Coordinates of C-alpha atoms in Angstrom, one line a residue:
D1 CA -3.8 3.4 3.1
G2 CA 0.2 4.0 3.5
V3 CA -0.4 6.6 5.4
W4 CA 2.8 5.6 7.0
F5 CA 4.5 5.7 4.1
D6 CA 6.9 8.3 2.1
E7 CA 6.5 9.8 -1.8
A8 CA 9.1 7.1 -2.6
N9 CA 7.2 4.4 -1.1
N10 CA 9.5 3.8 2.3
F11 CA 8.4 3.4 5.6
A12 CA 8.9 6.3 7.5
Y13 CA 6.9 8.8 10.2
P14 CA 3.7 9.7 8.4
P15 CA 4.2 13.0 6.1
K16 CA 3.2 16.2 7.4
R17 CA 0.9 16.5 5.4
N18 CA -0.7 13.6 6.9
T19 CA -0.3 13.9 10.1
A20 CA -1.0 17.2 9.4
V21 CA -4.7 15.6 8.9
I22 CA -4.9 14.0 11.8
K23 CA -3.9 16.5 14.3
Q24 CA -6.8 18.7 12.4
A25 CA -9.4 16.3 13.5
R26 CA -7.7 15.8 16.9
D27 CA -8.5 19.6 17.4
R28 CA -12.0 19.2 16.2
G29 CA -12.3 17.7 19.2
F30 CA -13.0 13.5 17.1
W31 CA -11.9 10.8 18.6
V32 CA -8.9 9.2 16.0
V33 CA -8.0 6.1 16.6
L34 CA -4.8 4.6 14.5
N35 CA -5.7 1.9 13.1
S36 CA -2.8 -0.2 10.1
D37 CA -1.3 -3.1 10.0
T38 CA 1.8 -1.6 11.9
A39 CA 2.9 -3.5 14.6
P40 CA 1.3 -2.5 17.9
T41 CA 3.8 -0.9 19.6
T42 CA 5.3 1.1 16.7
L43 CA 1.4 2.4 16.4
A44 CA 1.0 3.3 19.7
N45 CA 4.2 5.3 19.8
F46 CA 2.3 6.7 16.6
A47 CA -0.6 7.7 18.6
R48 CA 1.2 9.2 21.3
D49 CA 3.1 11.4 19.2
L50 CA 0.4 12.4 17.2
G51 CA -2.4 13.0 20.7
A52 CA -4.3 10.3 19.3
S53 CA -6.2 8.0 21.5
P54 CA -3.8 5.5 23.4
W55 CA -5.9 2.9 21.7
V56 CA -4.6 1.0 18.7
V57 CA -6.1 -1.3 15.7
A58 CA -2.7 -3.3 14.8
E59 CA -1.6 -5.9 12.4
N60 CA -4.6 -5.2 9.8
G61 CA -7.3 -5.6 12.4
G62 CA -5.3 -8.8 14.0
V63 CA -4.9 -7.3 17.7
I64 CA -6.5 -4.3 20.1
Y65 CA -4.1 -3.3 21.4
V66 CA -3.2 -0.1 24.5
P67 CA -0.2 0.7 26.7
N68 CA -0.2 -0.6 29.7
A69 CA -3.3 -2.3 29.4
G70 CA -2.4 -4.8 27.3
A71 CA -3.3 -6.7 23.9
W72 CA -7.0 -7.7 22.8
M73 CA -6.3 -10.1 19.9
L74 CA -8.8 -10.9 17.0
S75 CA -6.5 -13.1 15.4
Q76 CA -7.5 -17.3 15.2
V77 CA -4.4 -18.1 15.1
A78 CA -2.2 -15.8 17.0
N79 CA -2.2 -18.6 19.6
Q80 CA 0.4 -20.5 16.3
V81 CA 1.8 -17.3 15.4
D82 CA 5.0 -17.8 18.0
E83 CA 6.0 -21.8 17.1
I84 CA 5.8 -21.0 12.7
R85 CA 8.1 -17.6 13.4
E86 CA 10.5 -19.7 15.7
E87 CA 10.5 -22.4 13.1
T88 CA 10.8 -19.4 10.2
I89 CA 13.7 -18.3 12.2
A90 CA 16.0 -22.1 12.6
Q91 CA 15.4 -22.5 8.9
L92 CA 16.7 -18.9 7.8
A93 CA 19.6 -18.9 10.2
N94 CA 21.0 -22.3 8.6
Q95 CA 21.2 -21.3 5.3
E96 CA 24.4 -21.6 3.3
P97 CA 26.3 -18.8 3.5
T98 CA 25.5 -17.8 6.9
P99 CA 23.0 -14.8 7.0
Y100 CA 22.8 -12.3 9.2
L101 CA 19.8 -12.5 11.8
W102 CA 18.4 -9.1 13.3
L103 CA 15.1 -9.7 16.0
G104 CA 13.4 -6.8 17.0
D105 CA 10.7 -4.7 16.6
A106 CA 12.3 -3.7 13.1
T107 CA 9.7 -1.4 11.5
P108 CA 11.9 1.6 13.7
F109 CA 15.0 0.2 12.6
I110 CA 14.2 0.5 8.6
Q111 CA 12.9 3.4 9.7
R112 CA 16.0 4.9 10.6
Q113 CA 18.1 3.0 7.6
E114 CA 21.0 2.0 10.1
K115 CA 23.5 0.0 9.3
I116 CA 24.0 -3.3 11.0
Q117 CA 26.7 -3.6 12.4
G118 CA 29.0 -6.7 11.7
A119 CA 27.5 -7.3 8.7
N120 CA 29.7 -7.9 5.6
A121 CA 29.6 -6.5 2.0
G122 CA 27.2 -9.2 0.4
Q123 CA 25.4 -10.6 2.8
T124 CA 21.8 -11.4 3.4
V125 CA 20.3 -10.0 6.1
Y126 CA 16.3 -10.9 7.8
L127 CA 14.8 -8.4 9.8
V128 CA 12.3 -10.2 11.5
N129 CA 9.7 -8.3 13.7
T130 CA 9.1 -10.3 16.8
A131 CA 7.0 -7.4 17.9
R132 CA 4.2 -9.2 16.1
L133 CA 1.9 -10.6 17.8
A134 CA -1.0 -11.9 15.6
S135 CA 1.1 -12.0 12.1
I136 CA 4.5 -12.6 10.9
G137 CA 6.9 -9.9 9.2
I138 CA 9.9 -9.9 7.8
Y139 CA 12.2 -7.4 5.6
T140 CA 14.6 -8.9 3.4
R141 CA 17.7 -6.9 2.6
K142 CA 21.3 -6.8 1.1
V143 CA 24.0 -5.4 2.9
D144 CA 25.6 -3.4 -0.4
T145 CA 29.6 -1.8 -0.3
D146 CA 28.6 0.8 1.8
G147 CA 27.3 -1.5 4.2
L148 CA 24.0 -0.1 3.6
L149 CA 20.9 -2.1 3.8
V150 CA 19.2 -2.6 0.3
V151 CA 15.9 -4.6 -0.7
N152 CA 16.4 -7.4 -3.0
D153 CA 13.4 -9.0 -4.7
E154 CA 15.5 -12.3 -5.1
I155 CA 15.7 -12.5 -1.4
T156 CA 12.7 -11.6 -0.5
Q157 CA 10.5 -13.8 -3.2
R158 CA 13.0 -16.9 -1.5
T159 CA 11.8 -16.0 2.0
E160 CA 8.0 -15.6 0.7
Q161 CA 8.2 -19.1 -0.7
L162 CA 9.8 -20.7 2.7
L163 CA 7.3 -19.2 4.3
L164 CA 4.5 -20.8 2.3
E165 CA 6.1 -24.0 2.7
I166 CA 6.0 -24.0 6.3
L167 CA 2.3 -22.8 6.0
T168 CA 1.2 -26.0 4.0
S169 CA 3.4 -28.3 6.0
R170 CA 1.3 -27.6 9.1
G171 CA -2.3 -27.1 7.2
L172 CA -2.4 -23.6 7.6
N173 CA -2.3 -22.2 4.3
G174 CA -5.7 -22.4 3.9
A175 CA -6.4 -20.1 7.5
L176 CA -3.1 -17.5 6.8
R177 CA -2.1 -16.1 4.2
C178 CA 2.0 -15.0 3.1
K179 CA 2.1 -11.7 0.9
R180 CA 5.0 -10.3 -0.6
Y181 CA 6.1 -7.1 -1.0
P182 CA 9.1 -6.8 -3.5
Q183 CA 9.2 -2.3 -3.2
I184 CA 9.9 -2.4 0.4
G185 CA 11.6 -6.2 0.6
S186 CA 9.2 -7.7 3.1
C187 CA 6.9 -10.7 3.9
L188 CA 4.1 -10.5 5.8
V189 CA 1.9 -13.6 6.9
K190 CA -1.4 -12.8 8.5
D191 CA -5.0 -14.2 8.8
L192 CA -7.2 -14.1 6.9
S193 CA -9.9 -14.0 9.0
V194 CA -9.3 -10.8 10.2
N195 CA -9.3 -7.1 8.6
K196 CA -8.9 -3.6 9.1
M197 CA -13.1 -3.1 9.0
R198 CA -13.8 -6.1 11.4
A199 CA -11.7 -5.1 14.3
V200 CA -13.9 -1.7 13.7
L201 CA -17.0 -3.0 13.8
R202 CA -15.7 -5.6 17.0
I203 CA -14.8 -2.4 18.7
I204 CA -19.0 -0.8 18.4
D205 CA -20.1 -4.1 19.1
Q206 CA -18.4 -4.2 21.8
F207 CA -18.5 -0.9 23.9
G208 CA -21.5 0.7 21.8
Q209 CA -21.2 4.2 21.5
N210 CA -19.5 5.0 24.9
L211 CA -16.2 6.0 23.5
S212 CA -15.0 7.7 26.6
Y213 CA -14.2 4.0 27.7
W214 CA -11.0 4.5 25.5
M215 CA -9.8 8.0 26.0

């Protein structure tokens, strides 16, 4: 776990010590499938760069994905994720003072540590990862005097509370879990019925040992 984090616990491209192991396994003929909490398209890009299998297990086992072929959804509540995300975005946008909302694949943005154009010092920024298919991920930040985004746990806690309230109002707080990650300033809502190992077992059950199907 934590393959994609650097020594300072920041989300980044995998450190060389981790990519070296992946490449060694690949070069020795092992079938390497990346299995992570990461959004499907971002994880597939990692797989392409590392020369691993194009098939990836994403979002903590909620999605099995391959570029140009689509996604296999394992989450039982994936069909409700878009509605919950839209409600969350609407409530965040109505906050006072007005925050800055950024929608898209937030993972590469966090990696590059870019500045938000048009955001003011002291402003709250919500980076909503709309690339997720079966879960909801929101990075929360505060703009410092240099225009950089910094983690602020007070904002992250408020976001977690909002997500919990929305899940409770929809009767989903028993099916979905909201977890706050204070070190990286993010909140994640995911399906409790899925995990990384279950996704691997699902692949084995579905396709047996004929791994050439995936290559």
